[in-house]
XYZ file of C-alpha atoms in Angstrom:
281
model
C -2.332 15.000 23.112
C 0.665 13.505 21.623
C 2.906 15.855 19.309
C 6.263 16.227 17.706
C 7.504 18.533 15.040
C 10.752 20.100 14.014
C 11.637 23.406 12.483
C 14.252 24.892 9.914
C 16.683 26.503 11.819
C 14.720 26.188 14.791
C 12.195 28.994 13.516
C 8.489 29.122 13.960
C 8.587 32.227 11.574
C 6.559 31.388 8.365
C 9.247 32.351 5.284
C 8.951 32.767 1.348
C 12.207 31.920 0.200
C 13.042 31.507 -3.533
C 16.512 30.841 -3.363
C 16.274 26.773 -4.090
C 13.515 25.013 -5.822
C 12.287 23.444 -2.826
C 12.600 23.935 0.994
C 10.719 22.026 4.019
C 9.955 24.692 6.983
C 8.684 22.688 9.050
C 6.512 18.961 10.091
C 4.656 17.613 12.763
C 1.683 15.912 13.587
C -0.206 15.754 16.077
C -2.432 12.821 17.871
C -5.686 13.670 20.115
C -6.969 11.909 23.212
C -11.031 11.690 23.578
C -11.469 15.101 25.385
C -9.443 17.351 23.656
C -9.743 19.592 20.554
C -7.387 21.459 18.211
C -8.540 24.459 16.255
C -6.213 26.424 13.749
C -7.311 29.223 12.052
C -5.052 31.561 9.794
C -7.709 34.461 8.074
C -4.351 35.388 6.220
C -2.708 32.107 5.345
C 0.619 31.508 5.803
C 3.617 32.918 3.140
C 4.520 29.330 2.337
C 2.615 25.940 1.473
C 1.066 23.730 3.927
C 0.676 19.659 3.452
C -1.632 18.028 5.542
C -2.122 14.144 5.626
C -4.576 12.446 7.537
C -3.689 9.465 8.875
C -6.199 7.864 11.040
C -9.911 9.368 12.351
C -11.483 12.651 10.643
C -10.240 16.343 10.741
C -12.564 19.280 9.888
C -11.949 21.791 7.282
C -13.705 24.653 6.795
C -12.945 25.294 2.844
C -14.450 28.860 1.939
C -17.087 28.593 4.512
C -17.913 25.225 3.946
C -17.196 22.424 6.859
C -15.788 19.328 4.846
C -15.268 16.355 6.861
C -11.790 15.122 6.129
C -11.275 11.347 6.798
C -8.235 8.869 6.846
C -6.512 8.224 3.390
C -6.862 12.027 2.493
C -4.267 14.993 1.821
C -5.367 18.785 2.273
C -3.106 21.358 0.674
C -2.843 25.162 1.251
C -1.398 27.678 -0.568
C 0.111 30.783 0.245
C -1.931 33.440 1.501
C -4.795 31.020 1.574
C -7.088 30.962 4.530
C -6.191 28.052 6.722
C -9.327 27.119 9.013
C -9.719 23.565 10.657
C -10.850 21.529 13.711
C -9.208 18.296 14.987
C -11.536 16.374 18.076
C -10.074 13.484 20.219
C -13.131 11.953 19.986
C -12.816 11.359 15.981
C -9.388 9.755 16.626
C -7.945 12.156 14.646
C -3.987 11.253 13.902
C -2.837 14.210 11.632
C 0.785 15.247 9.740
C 1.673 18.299 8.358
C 4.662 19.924 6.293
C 5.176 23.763 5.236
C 7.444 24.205 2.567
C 8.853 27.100 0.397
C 11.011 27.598 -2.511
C 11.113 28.758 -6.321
C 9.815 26.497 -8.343
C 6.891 24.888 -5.678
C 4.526 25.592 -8.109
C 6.114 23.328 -10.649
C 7.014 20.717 -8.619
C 3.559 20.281 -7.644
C 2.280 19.966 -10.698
C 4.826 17.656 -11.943
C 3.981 14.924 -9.061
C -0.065 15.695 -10.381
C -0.939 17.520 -6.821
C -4.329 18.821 -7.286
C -3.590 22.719 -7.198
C -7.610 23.689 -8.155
C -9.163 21.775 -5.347
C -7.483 21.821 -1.272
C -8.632 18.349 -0.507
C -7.500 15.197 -2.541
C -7.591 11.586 -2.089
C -4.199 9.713 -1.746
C -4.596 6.318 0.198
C -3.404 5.213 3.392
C 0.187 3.982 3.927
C 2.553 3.357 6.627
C 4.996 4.763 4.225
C 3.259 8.604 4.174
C 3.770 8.434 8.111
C 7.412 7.053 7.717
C 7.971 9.976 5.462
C 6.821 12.343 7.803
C 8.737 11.002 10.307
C 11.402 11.111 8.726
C 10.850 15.181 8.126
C 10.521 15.691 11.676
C 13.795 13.811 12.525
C 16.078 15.871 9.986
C 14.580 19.177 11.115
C 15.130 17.847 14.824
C 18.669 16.664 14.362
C 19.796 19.005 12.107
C 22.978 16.483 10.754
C 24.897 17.955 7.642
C 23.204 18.438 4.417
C 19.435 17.974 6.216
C 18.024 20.464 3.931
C 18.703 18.425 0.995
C 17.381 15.224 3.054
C 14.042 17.424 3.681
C 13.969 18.137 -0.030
C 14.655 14.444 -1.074
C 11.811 12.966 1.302
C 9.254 15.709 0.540
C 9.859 14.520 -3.141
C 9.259 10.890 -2.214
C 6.451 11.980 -0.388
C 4.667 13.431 -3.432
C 5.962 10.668 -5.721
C 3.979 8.102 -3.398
C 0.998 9.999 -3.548
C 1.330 10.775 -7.829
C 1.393 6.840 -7.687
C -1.902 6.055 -5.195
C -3.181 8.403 -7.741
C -2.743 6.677 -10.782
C -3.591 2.844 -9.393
C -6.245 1.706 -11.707
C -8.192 0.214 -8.472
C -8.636 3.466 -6.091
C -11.070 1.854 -4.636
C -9.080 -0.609 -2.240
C -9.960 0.137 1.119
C -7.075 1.685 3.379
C -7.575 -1.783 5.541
C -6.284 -3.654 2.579
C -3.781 -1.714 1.198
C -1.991 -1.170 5.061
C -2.073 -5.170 5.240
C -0.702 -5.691 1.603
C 1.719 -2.877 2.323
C 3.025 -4.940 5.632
C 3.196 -7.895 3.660
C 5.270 -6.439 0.867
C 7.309 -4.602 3.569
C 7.738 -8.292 5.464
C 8.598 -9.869 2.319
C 11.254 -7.556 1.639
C 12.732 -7.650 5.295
C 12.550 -11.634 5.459
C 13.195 -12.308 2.211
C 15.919 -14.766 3.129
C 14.116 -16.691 5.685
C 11.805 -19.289 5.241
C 8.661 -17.591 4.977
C 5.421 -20.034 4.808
C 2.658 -18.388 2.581
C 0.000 -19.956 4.623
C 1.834 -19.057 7.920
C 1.681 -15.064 7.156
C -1.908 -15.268 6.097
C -3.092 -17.048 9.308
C -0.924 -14.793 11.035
C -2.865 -11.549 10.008
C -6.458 -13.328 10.373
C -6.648 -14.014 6.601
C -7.654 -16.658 4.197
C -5.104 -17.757 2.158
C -6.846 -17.718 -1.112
C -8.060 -14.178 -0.317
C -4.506 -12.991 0.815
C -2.961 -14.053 -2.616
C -5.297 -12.902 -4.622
C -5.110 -9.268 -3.040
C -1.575 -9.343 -3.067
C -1.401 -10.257 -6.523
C -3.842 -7.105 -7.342
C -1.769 -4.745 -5.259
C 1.524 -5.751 -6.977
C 1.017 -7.651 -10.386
C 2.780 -10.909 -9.141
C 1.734 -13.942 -6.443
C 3.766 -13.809 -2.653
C 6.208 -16.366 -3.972
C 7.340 -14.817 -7.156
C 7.218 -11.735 -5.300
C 9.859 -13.043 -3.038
C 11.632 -15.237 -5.544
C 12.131 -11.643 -7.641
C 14.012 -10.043 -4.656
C 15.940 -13.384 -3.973
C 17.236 -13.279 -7.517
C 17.893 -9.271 -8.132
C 19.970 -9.453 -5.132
C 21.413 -12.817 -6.146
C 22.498 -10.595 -9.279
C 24.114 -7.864 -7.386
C 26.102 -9.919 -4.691
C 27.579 -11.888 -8.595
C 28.142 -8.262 -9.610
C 29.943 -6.686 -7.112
C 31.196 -9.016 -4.593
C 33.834 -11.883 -4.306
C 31.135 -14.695 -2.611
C 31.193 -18.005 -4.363
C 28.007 -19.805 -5.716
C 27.400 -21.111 -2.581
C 27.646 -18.216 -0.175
C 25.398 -16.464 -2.683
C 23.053 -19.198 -2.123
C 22.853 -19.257 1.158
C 22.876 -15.459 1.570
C 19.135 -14.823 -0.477
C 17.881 -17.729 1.422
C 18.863 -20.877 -0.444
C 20.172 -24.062 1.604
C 21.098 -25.999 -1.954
C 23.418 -24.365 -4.376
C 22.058 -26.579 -6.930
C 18.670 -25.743 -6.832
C 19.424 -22.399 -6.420
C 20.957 -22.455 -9.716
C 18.575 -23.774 -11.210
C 16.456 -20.961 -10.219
C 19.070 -18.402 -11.140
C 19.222 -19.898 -14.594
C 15.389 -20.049 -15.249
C 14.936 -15.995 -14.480
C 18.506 -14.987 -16.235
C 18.941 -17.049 -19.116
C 22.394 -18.449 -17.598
C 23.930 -20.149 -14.580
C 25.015 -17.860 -12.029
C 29.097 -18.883 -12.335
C 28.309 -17.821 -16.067
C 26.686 -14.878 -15.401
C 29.747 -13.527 -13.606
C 31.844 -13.960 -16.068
C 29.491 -12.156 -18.373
């Protein structure tokens, strides 16, 4: 079994504190091997809220008596006092994070990022970025660097934003396979930006058709690979114009442009004006 988690203060002690709209207890997860089993059951509940996300396999949840079989791309919450029943088995590959979390206004907050308060188990998509998240969590509450409650706060929010936004995608019914690989292409995109990146190249390099790459990217974020590139190129084109002292050219060569000219050119088709005008603007 693999698992790492972190705690508030370093304290296993479930609280109900009301003193700040939000506070993260504690986060894990946990990650079985073949043989083993996990069972957690709480008659009582705990006094705070509990955020499960399952990342890969199946978990088991026994909601008022009834076993529901939980699979990957799903979220379980518990409230407080709730009974918390459930079964992880190596043998389902059963990757699972959690968060507790407290405060005064939890309630609110909740409903405000659309988080299903009627019903324990909702869908919310797979993504590398839940686990980052979590990760994240567990760091902070490991570390413990100054101001790490507010970081907890400020990731748990994120964490809820990302799943108000899986949510509201008009096509829910992408399958976790395709949104992970448009995720790591977006994410690739971002990180390479200024390289030469060759459309065709990527898709090959993930075991996909190029005609079926684009046109899934293109669903998952409105634009083709090239413009999606071409807008992060340009938005940080703007900011290095807006608050640095690089020249044209430097600028160029920073977001991944070889000629100045042309990369004017480009500049001037998405911003109306030349990018030595645009400064002075």
């Amino acid at each position: 079994m693999y698992l790492n988690s972190g705690y508030l203060n370093n304290s296993r002690v479930p609280i109900k504190d009301k003193s700040k709209p939000l506070i993260v207890t504690s986060c894990g997860t946990y990650r079985l091997k073949a043989e083993e089993k996990l069972p957690t059951w709480r008659p009582r509940g705990r006094l705070d809220y509990q955020l499960l996300y399952v990342a890969s396999g199946k978990a088991h949840f026994y909601i008022e008596g009834e076993d529901r079989e939980v699979r990957a791309g799903h979220m379980v919450i518990f409230l407080p006092r709730q009974e918390q029943h459930y079964e992880y088995y190596g043998k389902d590959k059963t990757e699972v994070y959690w968060v507790h979390f407290t405060g005064g206004d939890v309630r609110n907050i909740l409903r405000k990022f659309e988080i299903p308060l009627d019903e324990n188990v909702f869908y919310c998509g797979s993504s590398a970025s839940y686990s980052a998240l979590f990760k994240e969590m567990i760091h902070e509450l490991q570390s413990r660097l100054v101001g790490y409650p507010e970081m907890l706060e400020m990731y748990l929010r994120q964490l809820l934003l990302l799943v108000q936004r899986t949510r509201q995608e008009k096509e829910p019914n992408m399958s976790s396979y395709l949104r992970d690989e448009m995720e790591y292409a977006r994410r690739y995109f971002i990180d390479h930006y200024n390289e030469p990146i060759n459309i065709d190249d990527f898709a090959q390099s993930r075991n996909m058709s190029v005609s079926w790459f684009m046109r899934n990217f293109k669903q998952a974020t409105k634009v083709s690979p090239m413009q999606y590139i071409l807008n992060i190129r340009m938005k940080n084109a703007v900011s290095l114009l807006e608050t640095t002292e690089y020249n044209v050219t430097e600028i160029a060569a920073i977001v991944g442009y070889d000629n100045p000219l042309y990369f004017s050119r480009v500049f001037k088709k998405m911003n109306g004006v030349p990018p030595s005008d645009y400064r002075k603007k």
